[in-house]
């Protein structure tokens, strides 16, 4: 069919473009599960410690290059941290610990609610003038038995699609370290 035939049609036609192929990954303790683009093959699975060495929970990072992801704003990736012992003053305060407003435009804080988690997320854009986007999601299940933080850095439109896929698939599936 030609473009003209689509325009002439009275029924809208939608084309779905899949940017990435996804694969499921788990953290070191098999507590956190998420699906990420297979191109984000550089994966770090570890326990999550605070600055004093106290075990907080579990951490999972995936990117095309973890070192470049950690060092700047031109490499896509995701970092997920989950804790059953994290001491905080409500889920709404957790994104404050990951403030990118010094290098990004702060777009605002927004409510988050899906069938498993409720919380908030902060969105940042044009990070370091590179055009990238960062979202910091802090959420908890209805029973408030743990907190989960999902930080996604998106560089391209495909990465924004990946961010949506990450948000649709992340979950705690096992006991968290320190629980």
PDB file of C-alpha atoms in Angstrom:
ATOM      1  CA  UNK A   1       0.000   0.000   0.000  1.00  0.00           C
ATOM      2  CA  UNK A   2       1.031   3.548  -0.632  1.00  0.00           C
ATOM      3  CA  UNK A   3       0.932   6.472   1.772  1.00  0.00           C
ATOM      4  CA  UNK A   4      -2.002   7.861  -0.221  1.00  0.00           C
ATOM      5  CA  UNK A   5      -3.998   4.661   0.365  1.00  0.00           C
ATOM      6  CA  UNK A   6      -3.415   4.964   4.135  1.00  0.00           C
ATOM      7  CA  UNK A   7      -4.513   8.594   4.086  1.00  0.00           C
ATOM      8  CA  UNK A   8      -7.617   7.758   2.041  1.00  0.00           C
ATOM      9  CA  UNK A   9      -8.618   4.951   4.423  1.00  0.00           C
ATOM     10  CA  UNK A  10     -11.366   5.784   6.914  1.00  0.00           C
ATOM     11  CA  UNK A  11      -9.842   3.391   9.475  1.00  0.00           C
ATOM     12  CA  UNK A  12      -6.582   4.547  11.030  1.00  0.00           C
ATOM     13  CA  UNK A  13      -3.615   2.276  10.412  1.00  0.00           C
ATOM     14  CA  UNK A  14      -0.855   2.127  12.993  1.00  0.00           C
ATOM     15  CA  UNK A  15       2.645   0.855  12.481  1.00  0.00           C
ATOM     16  CA  UNK A  16       4.389  -0.523  15.558  1.00  0.00           C
ATOM     17  CA  UNK A  17       8.152  -0.361  15.473  1.00  0.00           C
ATOM     18  CA  UNK A  18      10.075  -2.461  17.972  1.00  0.00           C
ATOM     19  CA  UNK A  19      13.375  -0.759  18.730  1.00  0.00           C
ATOM     20  CA  UNK A  20      15.025  -3.447  20.824  1.00  0.00           C
ATOM     21  CA  UNK A  21      14.843  -7.131  21.535  1.00  0.00           C
ATOM     22  CA  UNK A  22      14.658  -7.806  25.278  1.00  0.00           C
ATOM     23  CA  UNK A  23      15.998 -10.424  27.631  1.00  0.00           C
ATOM     24  CA  UNK A  24      15.299 -11.061  31.299  1.00  0.00           C
ATOM     25  CA  UNK A  25      18.069 -10.683  33.896  1.00  0.00           C
ATOM     26  CA  UNK A  26      18.343 -11.258  37.645  1.00  0.00           C
ATOM     27  CA  UNK A  27      20.603  -9.759  40.274  1.00  0.00           C
ATOM     28  CA  UNK A  28      23.211 -11.784  42.213  1.00  0.00           C
ATOM     29  CA  UNK A  29      20.694 -12.888  44.893  1.00  0.00           C
ATOM     30  CA  UNK A  30      17.937 -13.694  42.403  1.00  0.00           C
ATOM     31  CA  UNK A  31      15.776 -11.065  44.106  1.00  0.00           C
ATOM     32  CA  UNK A  32      15.389  -8.443  41.330  1.00  0.00           C
ATOM     33  CA  UNK A  33      14.111  -9.300  37.844  1.00  0.00           C
ATOM     34  CA  UNK A  34      13.860  -6.988  34.846  1.00  0.00           C
ATOM     35  CA  UNK A  35      13.856  -7.201  31.069  1.00  0.00           C
ATOM     36  CA  UNK A  36      16.431  -5.021  29.320  1.00  0.00           C
ATOM     37  CA  UNK A  37      17.551  -4.603  25.700  1.00  0.00           C
ATOM     38  CA  UNK A  38      19.918  -7.397  24.698  1.00  0.00           C
ATOM     39  CA  UNK A  39      22.255  -4.629  23.507  1.00  0.00           C
ATOM     40  CA  UNK A  40      22.675  -3.664  27.186  1.00  0.00           C
ATOM     41  CA  UNK A  41      24.913  -6.703  27.593  1.00  0.00           C
ATOM     42  CA  UNK A  42      27.264  -5.162  30.182  1.00  0.00           C
ATOM     43  CA  UNK A  43      25.625  -6.275  33.466  1.00  0.00           C
ATOM     44  CA  UNK A  44      26.664  -5.824  37.088  1.00  0.00           C
ATOM     45  CA  UNK A  45      24.901  -7.910  39.727  1.00  0.00           C
ATOM     46  CA  UNK A  46      25.813  -7.090  43.312  1.00  0.00           C
ATOM     47  CA  UNK A  47      24.677  -6.339  46.810  1.00  0.00           C
ATOM     48  CA  UNK A  48      23.832  -2.717  47.552  1.00  0.00           C
ATOM     49  CA  UNK A  49      25.892  -1.079  50.293  1.00  0.00           C
ATOM     50  CA  UNK A  50      25.741   2.403  51.756  1.00  0.00           C
ATOM     51  CA  UNK A  51      28.826   4.646  52.014  1.00  0.00           C
ATOM     52  CA  UNK A  52      29.722   3.067  55.390  1.00  0.00           C
ATOM     53  CA  UNK A  53      29.637  -0.493  54.060  1.00  0.00           C
ATOM     54  CA  UNK A  54      26.240  -1.385  55.544  1.00  0.00           C
ATOM     55  CA  UNK A  55      24.334  -3.910  53.436  1.00  0.00           C
ATOM     56  CA  UNK A  56      21.127  -2.259  52.230  1.00  0.00           C
ATOM     57  CA  UNK A  57      19.821  -4.770  49.711  1.00  0.00           C
ATOM     58  CA  UNK A  58      20.389  -5.751  46.125  1.00  0.00           C
ATOM     59  CA  UNK A  59      21.585  -3.863  43.045  1.00  0.00           C
ATOM     60  CA  UNK A  60      21.415  -4.588  39.330  1.00  0.00           C
ATOM     61  CA  UNK A  61      22.946  -2.431  36.572  1.00  0.00           C
ATOM     62  CA  UNK A  62      22.706  -3.001  32.814  1.00  0.00           C
ATOM     63  CA  UNK A  63      24.094  -0.855  30.013  1.00  0.00           C
ATOM     64  CA  UNK A  64      25.913  -1.019  26.716  1.00  0.00           C
ATOM     65  CA  UNK A  65      28.974   0.062  28.734  1.00  0.00           C
ATOM     66  CA  UNK A  66      28.672   0.391  32.523  1.00  0.00           C
ATOM     67  CA  UNK A  67      31.789   2.551  32.888  1.00  0.00           C
ATOM     68  CA  UNK A  68      30.594   5.038  30.243  1.00  0.00           C
ATOM     69  CA  UNK A  69      27.080   4.967  31.730  1.00  0.00           C
ATOM     70  CA  UNK A  70      28.442   5.814  35.193  1.00  0.00           C
ATOM     71  CA  UNK A  71      30.794   8.507  33.877  1.00  0.00           C
ATOM     72  CA  UNK A  72      28.503  10.547  31.649  1.00  0.00           C
ATOM     73  CA  UNK A  73      25.210  11.136  29.926  1.00  0.00           C
ATOM     74  CA  UNK A  74      25.680   9.641  26.455  1.00  0.00           C
ATOM     75  CA  UNK A  75      25.324   5.931  27.268  1.00  0.00           C
ATOM     76  CA  UNK A  76      21.964   4.293  28.014  1.00  0.00           C
ATOM     77  CA  UNK A  77      21.414   2.066  30.985  1.00  0.00           C
ATOM     78  CA  UNK A  78      19.377   1.100  34.014  1.00  0.00           C
ATOM     79  CA  UNK A  79      20.234   0.771  37.681  1.00  0.00           C
ATOM     80  CA  UNK A  80      17.819  -0.958  40.058  1.00  0.00           C
ATOM     81  CA  UNK A  81      18.265  -1.013  43.820  1.00  0.00           C
ATOM     82  CA  UNK A  82      15.894  -2.715  46.248  1.00  0.00           C
ATOM     83  CA  UNK A  83      15.950  -2.792  50.039  1.00  0.00           C
ATOM     84  CA  UNK A  84      13.777  -4.105  52.856  1.00  0.00           C
ATOM     85  CA  UNK A  85      15.854  -2.290  55.507  1.00  0.00           C
ATOM     86  CA  UNK A  86      16.386   1.123  53.941  1.00  0.00           C
ATOM     87  CA  UNK A  87      15.574   3.866  56.430  1.00  0.00           C
ATOM     88  CA  UNK A  88      13.735   6.719  54.699  1.00  0.00           C
ATOM     89  CA  UNK A  89      10.918   9.141  55.400  1.00  0.00           C
ATOM     90  CA  UNK A  90       8.337   7.967  52.897  1.00  0.00           C
ATOM     91  CA  UNK A  91       8.665   6.801  49.331  1.00  0.00           C
ATOM     92  CA  UNK A  92       8.224  10.372  48.071  1.00  0.00           C
ATOM     93  CA  UNK A  93      11.607  11.347  49.575  1.00  0.00           C
ATOM     94  CA  UNK A  94      13.708   8.636  47.877  1.00  0.00           C
ATOM     95  CA  UNK A  95      14.209  10.379  44.507  1.00  0.00           C
ATOM     96  CA  UNK A  96      15.799  13.292  46.404  1.00  0.00           C
ATOM     97  CA  UNK A  97      18.896  11.137  46.944  1.00  0.00           C
ATOM     98  CA  UNK A  98      19.393  11.005  43.167  1.00  0.00           C
ATOM     99  CA  UNK A  99      19.219  14.672  42.197  1.00  0.00           C
ATOM    100  CA  UNK A 100      20.525  15.451  38.697  1.00  0.00           C
ATOM    101  CA  UNK A 101      19.319  19.069  38.592  1.00  0.00           C
ATOM    102  CA  UNK A 102      22.903  20.422  38.584  1.00  0.00           C
ATOM    103  CA  UNK A 103      23.523  18.867  35.138  1.00  0.00           C
ATOM    104  CA  UNK A 104      20.013  18.296  33.755  1.00  0.00           C
ATOM    105  CA  UNK A 105      16.777  20.205  33.368  1.00  0.00           C
ATOM    106  CA  UNK A 106      14.398  19.062  36.110  1.00  0.00           C
ATOM    107  CA  UNK A 107      11.065  18.325  34.434  1.00  0.00           C
ATOM    108  CA  UNK A 108       9.213  17.527  37.654  1.00  0.00           C
ATOM    109  CA  UNK A 109       7.986  14.831  40.014  1.00  0.00           C
ATOM    110  CA  UNK A 110       5.119  12.632  38.899  1.00  0.00           C
ATOM    111  CA  UNK A 111       2.982   9.930  40.540  1.00  0.00           C
ATOM    112  CA  UNK A 112       3.575   6.281  39.644  1.00  0.00           C
ATOM    113  CA  UNK A 113       1.100   3.456  40.087  1.00  0.00           C
ATOM    114  CA  UNK A 114       0.964   0.043  38.427  1.00  0.00           C
ATOM    115  CA  UNK A 115      -0.521  -3.267  39.522  1.00  0.00           C
ATOM    116  CA  UNK A 116       2.492  -4.051  41.762  1.00  0.00           C
ATOM    117  CA  UNK A 117       3.981  -0.746  42.944  1.00  0.00           C
ATOM    118  CA  UNK A 118       3.031   2.774  43.937  1.00  0.00           C
ATOM    119  CA  UNK A 119       5.434   5.692  44.201  1.00  0.00           C
ATOM    120  CA  UNK A 120       6.821   8.722  42.403  1.00  0.00           C
ATOM    121  CA  UNK A 121       9.382   9.474  39.745  1.00  0.00           C
ATOM    122  CA  UNK A 122      11.527  12.458  38.896  1.00  0.00           C
ATOM    123  CA  UNK A 123      12.277  13.195  35.264  1.00  0.00           C
ATOM    124  CA  UNK A 124      15.300  15.101  33.977  1.00  0.00           C
ATOM    125  CA  UNK A 125      16.077  16.109  30.395  1.00  0.00           C
ATOM    126  CA  UNK A 126      18.955  17.462  28.301  1.00  0.00           C
ATOM    127  CA  UNK A 127      21.516  16.121  30.747  1.00  0.00           C
ATOM    128  CA  UNK A 128      24.900  17.811  30.418  1.00  0.00           C
ATOM    129  CA  UNK A 129      23.588  19.406  27.216  1.00  0.00           C
ATOM    130  CA  UNK A 130      23.620  15.983  25.530  1.00  0.00           C
ATOM    131  CA  UNK A 131      19.861  15.642  25.023  1.00  0.00           C
ATOM    132  CA  UNK A 132      19.620  12.560  27.216  1.00  0.00           C
ATOM    133  CA  UNK A 133      16.844  11.875  29.715  1.00  0.00           C
ATOM    134  CA  UNK A 134      17.028  10.387  33.216  1.00  0.00           C
ATOM    135  CA  UNK A 135      14.110   9.052  35.238  1.00  0.00           C
ATOM    136  CA  UNK A 136      14.416   8.176  38.924  1.00  0.00           C
ATOM    137  CA  UNK A 137      11.510   6.004  40.051  1.00  0.00           C
ATOM    138  CA  UNK A 138      11.008   5.208  43.742  1.00  0.00           C
ATOM    139  CA  UNK A 139       8.247   2.738  44.519  1.00  0.00           C
ATOM    140  CA  UNK A 140       7.026   0.182  47.024  1.00  0.00           C
ATOM    141  CA  UNK A 141       4.440  -2.594  47.061  1.00  0.00           C
ATOM    142  CA  UNK A 142       1.124  -2.029  48.815  1.00  0.00           C
ATOM    143  CA  UNK A 143       2.393  -3.735  51.985  1.00  0.00           C
ATOM    144  CA  UNK A 144       5.406  -1.362  52.063  1.00  0.00           C
ATOM    145  CA  UNK A 145       7.720  -4.300  52.844  1.00  0.00           C
ATOM    146  CA  UNK A 146      10.559  -2.895  50.717  1.00  0.00           C
ATOM    147  CA  UNK A 147      11.517   0.019  48.516  1.00  0.00           C
ATOM    148  CA  UNK A 148      12.777  -0.165  44.966  1.00  0.00           C
ATOM    149  CA  UNK A 149      14.586   2.521  42.974  1.00  0.00           C
ATOM    150  CA  UNK A 150      14.755   2.299  39.185  1.00  0.00           C
ATOM    151  CA  UNK A 151      17.086   4.802  37.523  1.00  0.00           C
ATOM    152  CA  UNK A 152      17.041   4.822  33.706  1.00  0.00           C
ATOM    153  CA  UNK A 153      19.236   6.912  31.414  1.00  0.00           C
ATOM    154  CA  UNK A 154      17.870   7.233  27.871  1.00  0.00           C
ATOM    155  CA  UNK A 155      19.877   8.684  25.004  1.00  0.00           C
ATOM    156  CA  UNK A 156      17.745   7.814  21.957  1.00  0.00           C
ATOM    157  CA  UNK A 157      14.074   7.261  21.180  1.00  0.00           C
ATOM    158  CA  UNK A 158      14.764   3.530  21.363  1.00  0.00           C
ATOM    159  CA  UNK A 159      16.072   4.011  24.902  1.00  0.00           C
ATOM    160  CA  UNK A 160      12.869   5.828  25.900  1.00  0.00           C
ATOM    161  CA  UNK A 161      10.986   2.777  24.638  1.00  0.00           C
ATOM    162  CA  UNK A 162      13.384   0.639  26.710  1.00  0.00           C
ATOM    163  CA  UNK A 163      12.621   2.746  29.787  1.00  0.00           C
ATOM    164  CA  UNK A 164       8.928   1.927  29.365  1.00  0.00           C
ATOM    165  CA  UNK A 165       9.751  -1.762  28.967  1.00  0.00           C
ATOM    166  CA  UNK A 166      11.935  -1.703  32.099  1.00  0.00           C
ATOM    167  CA  UNK A 167       9.115  -0.071  34.068  1.00  0.00           C
ATOM    168  CA  UNK A 168       6.677  -2.722  32.811  1.00  0.00           C
ATOM    169  CA  UNK A 169       8.900  -5.651  33.798  1.00  0.00           C
ATOM    170  CA  UNK A 170      10.908  -4.790  36.940  1.00  0.00           C
ATOM    171  CA  UNK A 171       9.924  -6.624  40.113  1.00  0.00           C
ATOM    172  CA  UNK A 172      11.282  -8.131  43.274  1.00  0.00           C
ATOM    173  CA  UNK A 173      10.911 -11.902  42.918  1.00  0.00           C
ATOM    174  CA  UNK A 174      12.901 -13.231  45.889  1.00  0.00           C
ATOM    175  CA  UNK A 175      14.293 -12.419  49.304  1.00  0.00           C
ATOM    176  CA  UNK A 176      16.423  -9.296  49.394  1.00  0.00           C
ATOM    177  CA  UNK A 177      19.863  -9.416  51.064  1.00  0.00           C
ATOM    178  CA  UNK A 178      19.610  -8.230  54.672  1.00  0.00           C
ATOM    179  CA  UNK A 179      15.914  -9.102  54.852  1.00  0.00           C
TER     180      UNK A 179
END
